Short mmCIF file of C-alpha atoms in Angstrom, two decimals:
data_model
loop_
_atom_site.label_atom_id
_atom_site.label_comp_id
_atom_site.label_asym_id
_atom_site.label_seq_id
_atom_site.Cartn_x
_atom_site.Cartn_y
_atom_site.Cartn_z
CA UNK H 218 -3.85 -15.26 -137.22
CA UNK H 219 -6.33 -16.01 -134.46
CA UNK H 220 -8.60 -18.99 -134.72
CA UNK H 221 -12.13 -18.32 -136.00
CA UNK H 222 -14.78 -18.13 -133.34
CA UNK H 223 -16.87 -21.30 -133.53
CA UNK H 224 -20.55 -20.99 -134.44
CA UNK H 225 -21.72 -22.51 -131.16
CA UNK H 226 -20.19 -19.53 -129.33
CA UNK H 227 -22.34 -17.13 -131.35
CA UNK H 228 -25.34 -19.33 -130.68
CA UNK H 229 -24.68 -19.37 -126.96
CA UNK H 230 -24.08 -15.60 -126.79
CA UNK H 231 -27.21 -14.87 -128.82
CA UNK H 232 -29.28 -17.17 -126.66
CA UNK H 233 -28.07 -15.52 -123.45
CA UNK H 234 -28.63 -12.05 -124.90
CA UNK H 235 -32.16 -12.89 -126.01
CA UNK H 236 -33.02 -14.20 -122.56
CA UNK H 237 -31.68 -11.06 -120.94
CA UNK H 238 -33.66 -8.86 -123.34
CA UNK H 239 -36.88 -10.69 -122.52
CA UNK H 240 -36.41 -10.53 -118.73
CA UNK H 241 -38.13 -7.17 -118.25
CA UNK H 242 -40.97 -8.06 -120.62
CA UNK H 243 -41.62 -11.33 -118.79
CA UNK H 244 -41.50 -9.63 -115.42
CA UNK H 245 -44.00 -6.96 -116.44
CA UNK H 246 -46.32 -9.52 -118.04
CA UNK H 247 -46.42 -11.74 -114.96
CA UNK H 248 -46.87 -8.75 -112.64
CA UNK H 249 -49.73 -7.37 -114.74
CA UNK H 250 -51.59 -10.67 -114.85
CA UNK H 251 -50.94 -11.50 -111.19
CA UNK H 252 -52.42 -8.15 -110.14
CA UNK H 253 -55.82 -9.45 -111.21
CA UNK H 254 -55.33 -12.68 -109.25
CA UNK H 255 -54.24 -10.65 -106.23
CA UNK H 256 -57.36 -8.49 -106.49
CA UNK H 257 -59.60 -11.56 -106.64
CA UNK H 258 -57.88 -13.08 -103.59
CA UNK H 259 -58.28 -9.86 -101.60
CA UNK H 260 -61.95 -9.54 -102.56
CA UNK H 261 -62.56 -13.18 -101.61
CA UNK H 262 -60.89 -12.65 -98.23
CA UNK H 263 -63.08 -9.60 -97.53
CA UNK H 264 -66.25 -11.42 -98.52
CA UNK H 265 -65.32 -14.50 -96.51
CA UNK H 266 -64.40 -12.50 -93.38
CA UNK H 267 -67.73 -10.66 -93.50
CA UNK H 268 -69.93 -13.64 -94.31
CA UNK H 269 -71.74 -16.09 -92.00
CA UNK H 270 -68.65 -18.31 -92.42
CA UNK H 271 -66.34 -15.67 -90.90
CA UNK H 272 -65.48 -17.85 -87.90
CA UNK H 273 -64.19 -20.50 -90.26
CA UNK H 274 -62.03 -17.94 -92.05
CA UNK H 275 -60.27 -16.87 -88.86
CA UNK H 276 -60.04 -20.43 -87.52
CA UNK H 277 -58.36 -21.64 -90.71
CA UNK H 278 -55.35 -19.36 -90.36
CA UNK H 279 -54.87 -20.26 -86.69
CA UNK H 280 -54.62 -23.99 -87.39
CA UNK H 281 -51.34 -25.34 -85.94
CA UNK H 282 -48.90 -26.65 -88.52
CA UNK H 283 -45.85 -28.69 -87.55
CA UNK H 284 -42.68 -28.68 -89.61
CA UNK H 285 -39.43 -30.39 -88.72
CA UNK H 286 -37.35 -33.55 -88.72
CA UNK H 287 -36.68 -35.68 -85.66
CA UNK H 288 -36.07 -33.53 -82.62
CA UNK H 289 -36.04 -30.36 -84.75
CA UNK H 290 -39.75 -29.62 -84.72
CA UNK H 291 -41.40 -26.20 -84.99
CA UNK H 292 -45.12 -25.74 -84.37
CA UNK H 293 -46.73 -22.51 -85.56
CA UNK H 294 -50.04 -21.39 -87.01
CA UNK H 295 -50.77 -21.60 -90.71
CA UNK H 296 -50.81 -17.79 -90.68
CA UNK H 297 -47.20 -17.74 -89.41
CA UNK H 298 -45.95 -20.14 -92.06
CA UNK H 299 -47.53 -18.03 -94.79
CA UNK H 300 -46.34 -14.64 -93.50
CA UNK H 301 -42.93 -15.67 -92.19
CA UNK H 302 -42.25 -18.71 -94.34
CA UNK H 303 -43.74 -18.45 -97.82
CA UNK H 304 -43.24 -14.70 -97.95
CA UNK H 305 -39.50 -15.41 -97.73
CA UNK H 306 -39.77 -16.66 -101.31
CA UNK H 307 -41.49 -13.38 -102.23
CA UNK H 308 -38.60 -11.44 -100.71
CA UNK H 309 -36.13 -13.74 -102.47
CA UNK H 310 -37.61 -12.73 -105.84
CA UNK H 311 -37.55 -9.08 -104.71
CA UNK H 312 -33.88 -9.43 -103.77
CA UNK H 313 -32.98 -11.00 -107.12
CA UNK H 314 -34.88 -8.31 -109.03
CA UNK H 315 -33.00 -5.63 -107.08
CA UNK H 316 -29.70 -7.40 -107.80
CA UNK H 317 -30.45 -7.68 -111.51
CA UNK H 318 -31.55 -4.06 -111.79
CA UNK H 319 -28.36 -2.98 -110.04
CA UNK H 320 -26.31 -4.98 -112.54
CA UNK H 321 -27.85 -4.15 -115.92
CA UNK H 322 -31.18 -2.43 -115.31
CA UNK H 323 -32.62 0.87 -114.18
CA UNK H 324 -30.34 0.99 -111.12
CA UNK H 325 -27.09 0.14 -112.91
CA UNK H 326 -26.30 3.73 -113.86
CA UNK H 327 -26.43 6.31 -111.09
CA UNK H 328 -27.21 9.12 -113.50
CA UNK H 329 -30.18 7.26 -114.97
CA UNK H 330 -31.31 5.99 -111.57
CA UNK H 331 -31.02 9.36 -109.83
CA UNK H 332 -34.50 10.60 -110.74
CA UNK H 333 -36.36 7.36 -109.85
CA UNK H 334 -34.39 7.22 -106.59
CA UNK H 335 -35.28 10.82 -105.74
CA UNK H 336 -38.92 10.24 -106.70
CA UNK H 337 -39.11 7.08 -104.61
CA UNK H 338 -37.62 8.78 -101.58
CA UNK H 339 -40.15 11.59 -101.94
CA UNK H 340 -42.85 8.95 -102.21
CA UNK H 341 -41.65 7.46 -98.93
CA UNK H 342 -41.14 10.66 -96.95
CA UNK H 343 -44.40 12.46 -97.78
CA UNK H 344 -46.74 9.58 -96.80
CA UNK H 345 -44.80 9.03 -93.57
CA UNK H 346 -45.09 12.73 -92.67
CA UNK H 347 -48.81 12.76 -93.41
CA UNK H 348 -49.32 9.66 -91.28
CA UNK H 349 -47.34 11.12 -88.37
CA UNK H 350 -49.36 14.35 -88.60
CA UNK H 351 -52.40 12.29 -87.57
CA UNK H 352 -50.54 9.84 -85.32
CA UNK H 353 -47.81 11.68 -83.45
CA UNK H 354 -48.22 9.81 -80.17
CA UNK H 355 -47.86 6.12 -79.23
CA UNK H 356 -49.11 3.55 -79.88
CA UNK H 357 -50.45 4.62 -83.28
CA UNK H 358 -47.23 6.33 -84.42
CA UNK H 359 -45.66 2.87 -84.84
CA UNK H 360 -47.48 2.56 -88.16
CA UNK H 361 -45.64 5.46 -89.82
CA UNK H 362 -44.08 3.18 -92.45
CA UNK H 363 -47.35 1.53 -93.54
CA UNK H 364 -48.20 4.02 -96.33
CA UNK H 365 -44.65 4.23 -97.68
CA UNK H 366 -44.73 1.07 -99.84
CA UNK H 367 -45.91 0.41 -103.41
CA UNK H 368 -47.32 -2.92 -104.56
CA UNK H 369 -45.56 -3.73 -107.84
CA UNK H 370 -48.08 -6.33 -109.02
CA UNK H 371 -51.16 -4.19 -108.40
CA UNK H 372 -49.58 -1.02 -109.81
CA UNK H 373 -48.27 -2.71 -112.98
CA UNK H 374 -51.58 -4.59 -113.34
CA UNK H 375 -53.63 -1.40 -113.23
CA UNK H 376 -51.22 0.31 -115.62
CA UNK H 377 -51.66 -2.61 -118.04
CA UNK H 378 -55.40 -1.90 -118.16
CA UNK H 379 -54.62 1.34 -119.98
CA UNK H 380 -53.30 -0.68 -122.91
CA UNK H 381 -50.47 -0.08 -125.32
CA UNK H 382 -50.96 3.69 -125.26
CA UNK H 383 -48.78 3.81 -122.15
CA UNK H 384 -45.21 4.76 -123.15
CA UNK H 385 -42.67 2.06 -122.41
CA UNK H 386 -40.59 4.38 -120.24
CA UNK H 387 -43.59 5.06 -118.00
CA UNK H 388 -43.72 1.35 -117.22
CA UNK H 389 -39.96 1.21 -116.65
CA UNK H 390 -40.03 4.29 -114.40
CA UNK H 391 -42.88 2.85 -112.33
CA UNK H 392 -41.07 -0.47 -112.04
CA UNK H 393 -37.82 1.22 -110.99
CA UNK H 394 -39.63 3.37 -108.45
CA UNK H 395 -41.46 0.36 -107.00
CA UNK H 396 -38.21 -1.60 -106.73
CA UNK H 397 -36.53 1.28 -104.89
CA UNK H 398 -39.63 1.40 -102.67
CA UNK H 399 -39.04 -2.26 -101.88
CA UNK H 400 -35.40 -1.55 -100.99
CA UNK H 401 -36.48 1.21 -98.61
CA UNK H 402 -39.21 -1.02 -97.15
CA UNK H 403 -36.69 -3.80 -96.52
CA UNK H 404 -34.37 -1.37 -94.75
CA UNK H 405 -37.25 0.00 -92.68
CA UNK H 406 -38.30 -3.50 -91.61
CA UNK H 407 -34.73 -4.39 -90.68
CA UNK H 408 -34.05 -1.17 -88.76
CA UNK H 409 -37.38 -0.30 -87.15
CA UNK H 410 -39.48 -3.46 -86.94
CA UNK H 411 -37.03 -5.99 -85.58
CA UNK H 412 -36.74 -7.10 -81.97
CA UNK H 413 -33.76 -7.37 -79.66
CA UNK H 414 -30.72 -9.02 -81.19
CA UNK H 415 -29.65 -12.51 -80.12
CA UNK H 416 -25.96 -13.31 -80.59
CA UNK H 417 -26.69 -17.01 -81.18
CA UNK H 418 -29.00 -16.09 -84.04
CA UNK H 419 -26.28 -13.92 -85.60
CA UNK H 420 -23.86 -16.87 -85.49
CA UNK H 421 -26.41 -19.17 -87.15
CA UNK H 422 -27.20 -16.64 -89.89
CA UNK H 423 -23.48 -16.07 -90.51
CA UNK H 424 -22.96 -19.83 -90.80
CA UNK H 425 -25.74 -20.03 -93.40
CA UNK H 426 -24.23 -17.17 -95.41
CA UNK H 427 -20.85 -18.89 -95.18
CA UNK H 428 -22.36 -22.06 -96.65
CA UNK H 429 -23.83 -20.06 -99.53
CA UNK H 430 -20.46 -18.47 -100.28
CA UNK H 431 -18.75 -21.87 -100.10
CA UNK H 432 -21.21 -23.39 -102.57
CA UNK H 433 -20.70 -20.46 -104.91
CA UNK H 434 -16.92 -20.92 -104.72
CA UNK H 435 -17.37 -24.60 -105.57
CA UNK H 436 -19.43 -23.64 -108.62
CA UNK H 437 -22.75 -25.12 -107.46
CA UNK H 438 -25.25 -23.94 -110.10
CA UNK H 439 -28.40 -25.77 -108.98
CA UNK H 440 -30.82 -23.69 -106.92
CA UNK H 441 -31.69 -26.77 -104.84
CA UNK H 442 -28.16 -26.79 -103.42
CA UNK H 443 -28.91 -23.50 -101.66
CA UNK H 444 -32.17 -24.52 -99.99
CA UNK H 445 -30.50 -25.86 -96.83
CA UNK H 446 -28.12 -22.88 -96.39
CA UNK H 447 -31.09 -20.59 -97.03
CA UNK H 448 -33.07 -22.35 -94.30
CA UNK H 449 -30.11 -21.88 -91.93
CA UNK H 450 -30.07 -18.13 -92.66
CA UNK H 451 -33.86 -18.01 -92.10
CA UNK H 452 -33.57 -19.73 -88.71
CA UNK H 453 -30.66 -17.50 -87.77
CA UNK H 454 -32.56 -14.29 -88.53
CA UNK H 455 -35.60 -15.62 -86.65
CA UNK H 456 -33.40 -16.26 -83.59
CA UNK H 457 -31.57 -12.97 -84.10
CA UNK H 458 -34.78 -10.95 -83.80
CA UNK H 459 -34.74 -9.70 -87.40
CA UNK H 460 -37.81 -10.62 -89.45
CA UNK H 461 -36.88 -13.99 -91.05
CA UNK H 462 -38.31 -13.09 -94.47
CA UNK H 463 -35.35 -10.76 -94.92
CA UNK H 464 -33.25 -13.88 -95.43
CA UNK H 465 -34.84 -13.99 -98.88
CA UNK H 466 -33.49 -10.52 -99.68
CA UNK H 467 -30.02 -11.50 -98.42
CA UNK H 468 -29.94 -14.61 -100.61
CA UNK H 469 -31.38 -12.73 -103.59
CA UNK H 470 -28.68 -10.08 -103.39
CA UNK H 471 -26.03 -12.83 -103.23
CA UNK H 472 -27.30 -14.61 -106.34
CA UNK H 473 -24.80 -14.32 -109.24
CA UNK H 474 -25.90 -12.10 -112.13
CA UNK H 475 -23.41 -13.60 -114.59
CA UNK H 476 -23.51 -17.14 -116.03
CA UNK H 477 -21.45 -19.66 -114.11
CA UNK H 478 -18.15 -20.46 -115.92
CA UNK H 479 -18.15 -23.70 -117.82
CA UNK H 480 -16.07 -26.55 -116.50
CA UNK H 481 -12.85 -27.39 -118.36
CA UNK H 482 -13.46 -29.47 -121.46
CA UNK H 483 -17.09 -28.35 -121.84
CA UNK H 484 -16.41 -25.34 -124.04
CA UNK H 485 -17.76 -27.09 -127.14
CA UNK H 486 -20.93 -28.36 -125.49
CA UNK H 487 -24.23 -26.97 -126.78
CA UNK H 488 -25.97 -24.26 -124.70
CA UNK H 489 -27.79 -25.43 -121.57
CA UNK H 490 -30.18 -23.71 -119.11
CA UNK H 491 -27.19 -23.21 -116.80
CA UNK H 492 -25.65 -20.85 -119.37
CA UNK H 493 -28.20 -18.31 -118.14
CA UNK H 494 -27.23 -16.22 -115.13
CA UNK H 495 -28.46 -17.89 -111.89
CA UNK H 496 -30.16 -14.65 -110.84
CA UNK H 497 -32.22 -14.55 -114.04
CA UNK H 498 -32.84 -18.30 -114.21
CA UNK H 499 -34.04 -18.70 -110.62
CA UNK H 500 -36.11 -15.55 -110.77
CA UNK H 501 -37.88 -16.76 -113.91
CA UNK H 502 -38.56 -20.11 -112.24
CA UNK H 503 -39.90 -18.66 -108.97
CA UNK H 504 -41.66 -15.52 -110.19
CA UNK H 505 -44.86 -17.22 -111.46
CA UNK H 506 -45.13 -19.27 -108.25
CA UNK H 507 -44.79 -16.12 -106.18
CA UNK H 508 -47.09 -14.04 -108.35
CA UNK H 509 -49.87 -16.61 -108.70
CA UNK H 510 -49.39 -18.56 -105.49
CA UNK H 511 -47.55 -16.90 -102.60
CA UNK H 512 -48.93 -13.37 -103.00
CA UNK H 513 -52.59 -14.36 -103.53
CA UNK H 514 -52.35 -16.73 -100.56
CA UNK H 515 -50.89 -13.90 -98.48
CA UNK H 516 -53.78 -11.67 -99.59
CA UNK H 517 -56.32 -14.36 -98.76
CA UNK H 518 -54.82 -14.82 -95.29
CA UNK H 519 -54.43 -11.12 -94.43
CA UNK H 520 -56.97 -9.03 -96.36
CA UNK H 521 -59.94 -10.49 -94.51
CA UNK H 522 -60.83 -7.46 -92.41
CA UNK H 523 -64.09 -7.81 -90.51
CA UNK H 524 -65.79 -4.50 -91.28
CA UNK H 525 -68.12 -4.92 -88.34
CA UNK H 526 -65.14 -5.17 -86.03
CA UNK H 527 -63.50 -1.90 -87.11
CA UNK H 528 -64.61 0.95 -84.88
CA UNK H 529 -63.66 3.93 -87.03
CA UNK H 530 -65.29 6.16 -84.42
CA UNK H 531 -62.58 5.30 -81.89
CA UNK H 532 -59.99 8.10 -81.98
CA UNK H 533 -56.95 5.84 -82.34
CA UNK H 534 -58.44 3.62 -85.05
CA UNK H 535 -59.78 6.66 -86.91
CA UNK H 536 -56.36 8.33 -86.85
CA UNK H 537 -54.63 5.20 -88.14
CA UNK H 538 -57.14 4.70 -90.95
CA UNK H 539 -56.97 8.36 -91.98
CA UNK H 540 -53.17 8.48 -91.81
CA UNK H 541 -52.77 5.38 -93.98
CA UNK H 542 -55.47 6.43 -96.44
CA UNK H 543 -54.22 9.98 -96.98
CA UNK H 544 -50.60 8.88 -96.86
CA UNK H 545 -51.07 6.54 -99.81
CA UNK H 546 -53.64 8.44 -101.88
CA UNK H 547 -52.32 11.98 -101.34
CA UNK H 548 -48.77 11.64 -99.99
CA UNK H 549 -47.46 9.23 -102.62
CA UNK H 550 -48.23 11.28 -105.76
CA UNK H 551 -47.38 14.62 -104.16
CA UNK H 552 -44.08 13.33 -102.78
CA UNK H 553 -43.07 11.68 -106.05
CA UNK H 554 -43.94 14.62 -108.30
CA UNK H 555 -42.68 17.34 -105.94
CA UNK H 556 -39.25 15.77 -105.41
CA UNK H 557 -38.97 15.00 -109.12
CA UNK H 558 -39.70 18.65 -109.93
CA UNK H 559 -37.04 19.80 -107.46
CA UNK H 560 -34.51 17.32 -108.88
CA UNK H 561 -35.19 18.52 -112.42
CA UNK H 562 -35.42 22.23 -111.58
CA UNK H 563 -32.38 22.46 -109.33
CA UNK H 564 -30.50 19.19 -109.75
CA UNK H 565 -30.13 19.09 -113.52
CA UNK H 566 -32.24 15.97 -113.91
CA UNK H 567 -34.42 15.20 -116.92
CA UNK H 568 -37.57 13.19 -117.39
CA UNK H 569 -36.94 10.02 -119.44
CA UNK H 570 -37.98 10.15 -123.11
CA UNK H 571 -41.71 9.56 -123.45
CA UNK H 572 -42.46 10.44 -119.82
CA UNK H 573 -44.37 13.72 -119.54
CA UNK H 574 -45.40 15.43 -116.33
CA UNK H 575 -48.83 13.91 -116.86
CA UNK H 576 -47.18 10.51 -117.07
CA UNK H 577 -45.29 11.22 -113.87
CA UNK H 578 -48.57 12.07 -112.11
CA UNK H 579 -49.93 8.75 -113.40
CA UNK H 580 -46.92 6.98 -111.86
CA UNK H 581 -47.41 8.83 -108.58
CA UNK H 582 -51.11 8.00 -108.39
CA UNK H 583 -50.54 4.30 -109.08
CA UNK H 584 -47.71 4.24 -106.53
CA UNK H 585 -50.44 4.84 -103.93
CA UNK H 586 -51.47 1.20 -104.36
CA UNK H 587 -49.73 -0.19 -101.29
CA UNK H 588 -51.42 -3.52 -100.52
CA UNK H 589 -48.93 -6.41 -100.07
CA UNK H 590 -45.98 -4.62 -98.49
CA UNK H 591 -48.20 -2.12 -96.63
CA UNK H 592 -50.24 -4.90 -95.03
CA UNK H 593 -47.02 -6.74 -94.22
CA UNK H 594 -45.62 -3.68 -92.41
CA UNK H 595 -48.95 -3.12 -90.64
CA UNK H 596 -48.74 -6.57 -89.09
CA UNK H 597 -45.26 -5.78 -87.82
CA UNK H 598 -46.32 -2.38 -86.49
CA UNK H 599 -49.42 -3.29 -84.50
CA UNK H 600 -50.20 -6.03 -82.00
CA UNK H 601 -53.52 -4.40 -81.12
CA UNK H 602 -56.24 -6.06 -83.20
CA UNK H 603 -58.34 -2.89 -83.53
CA UNK H 604 -55.41 -0.80 -84.79
CA UNK H 605 -54.29 -3.54 -87.15
CA UNK H 606 -57.80 -3.86 -88.59
CA UNK H 607 -58.00 -0.08 -89.07
CA UNK H 608 -54.60 -0.06 -90.81
CA UNK H 609 -55.59 -2.92 -93.12
CA UNK H 610 -58.86 -1.21 -93.98
CA UNK H 611 -56.97 2.00 -94.73
CA UNK H 612 -54.61 0.11 -97.04
CA UNK H 613 -57.47 -1.60 -98.87
CA UNK H 614 -59.48 1.61 -99.31
CA UNK H 615 -56.41 3.57 -100.37
CA UNK H 616 -55.39 0.93 -102.90
CA UNK H 617 -58.85 0.89 -104.47
CA UNK H 618 -59.04 4.71 -104.59
CA UNK H 619 -55.49 5.03 -105.97
CA UNK H 620 -56.25 2.44 -108.66
CA UNK H 621 -59.50 4.13 -109.70
CA UNK H 622 -58.04 7.65 -109.68
CA UNK H 623 -54.95 6.44 -111.52
CA UNK H 624 -57.05 4.73 -114.18
CA UNK H 625 -59.20 7.83 -114.60
CA UNK H 626 -56.23 10.15 -114.87
CA UNK H 627 -54.43 7.76 -117.21
CA UNK H 628 -57.42 7.54 -119.52
CA UNK H 629 -57.74 11.34 -119.68
CA UNK H 630 -54.00 11.93 -120.06
CA UNK H 631 -53.34 9.28 -122.70
CA UNK H 632 -56.28 10.32 -124.89
CA UNK H 633 -55.00 13.92 -124.98
CA UNK H 634 -53.44 15.15 -128.26
CA UNK H 635 -49.74 14.48 -128.59
CA UNK H 636 -48.84 18.16 -128.41
CA UNK H 637 -50.48 18.58 -125.01
CA UNK H 638 -49.07 15.35 -123.56
CA UNK H 639 -45.52 15.85 -124.79
CA UNK H 640 -42.57 15.39 -122.47
CA UNK H 641 -41.72 18.52 -120.55
CA UNK H 642 -38.24 18.55 -119.10
CA UNK H 643 -38.15 22.17 -118.09
#
């Protein structure tokens, strides 16, 4: 007869299971609340950049900041350290969320993920095509990827304003779609917005990845142990010509999604925080800092568009603004709904339970809130200050319009009788 399973094992399993079950709820809660903080930061940046203190706003982000030890010193502007440094932590959380969703979330089952993937790809292609229709020639065509992204925090935050009437699967579908959007955005940045490759940088990045793998093989469970290897990967990608923030995605995707095995002789020890999967544990630790610190600071540093300095009458600036605006507000919902309809009509797909076509339109409209990732791509796409300002203004206007239209549609759709808002999978 086999030995009875000790009670501490049940306790440990239950504790791990409960943490896993709460992961999505925590993520959505933080994203919803941080959307408000992000909105406040963006509004403050706009007011500051268009106030009598505007010179101080621009001077602040150009202040030189020195980081380094001994002979290894790097001097860059505060703006650089926010966009290329702190945003690496943002991309690290994105990478871990993608990794977790691929393991046991919306992306773990290809059949379940097929419709969100198709919808997300439609929501990327349609805005890009609309943008290119207005910006077919250089230099403005470089911004084709700006309207392809969805801001998870803003979108989830606006959806939360509609209250508990929103079906749970609508939230999950929007989250899955936004995560796939992030995957596509990361690939676009890596493939289309990176400079010439430097072999030395590739060697440095490979060495950093090797250190991460070595630490994993040794069973290092503390996140602090990976800070130095992560910094090596960051420096390597910077030298390589790939945007260094992508090092966060690389490290996030390499983070284990299963609890680290206990050392011999510790089987009877009570549960500890390290019994939780590193991917979940580190994401929970970093997510609030990213949501309430890194992202608002990024918004404060980059959303300050001087409205007096944007010449929307100039043909190039006007085309960029219009392409970004229509790409997000019109292209996103049309692309998402149209491709979903094709996948269901001809591909055998089905809408998730509780998600009606009206709910899918709500998802598509809110996906037009681009903000963080769209502004990030805009800064990679344009060196010209006038074009960059026009792109940022287009992103801001589109995000506000998409949020307002989405709220209006959501209010009308969710107050409709149940028989008219039922799920239609035909």
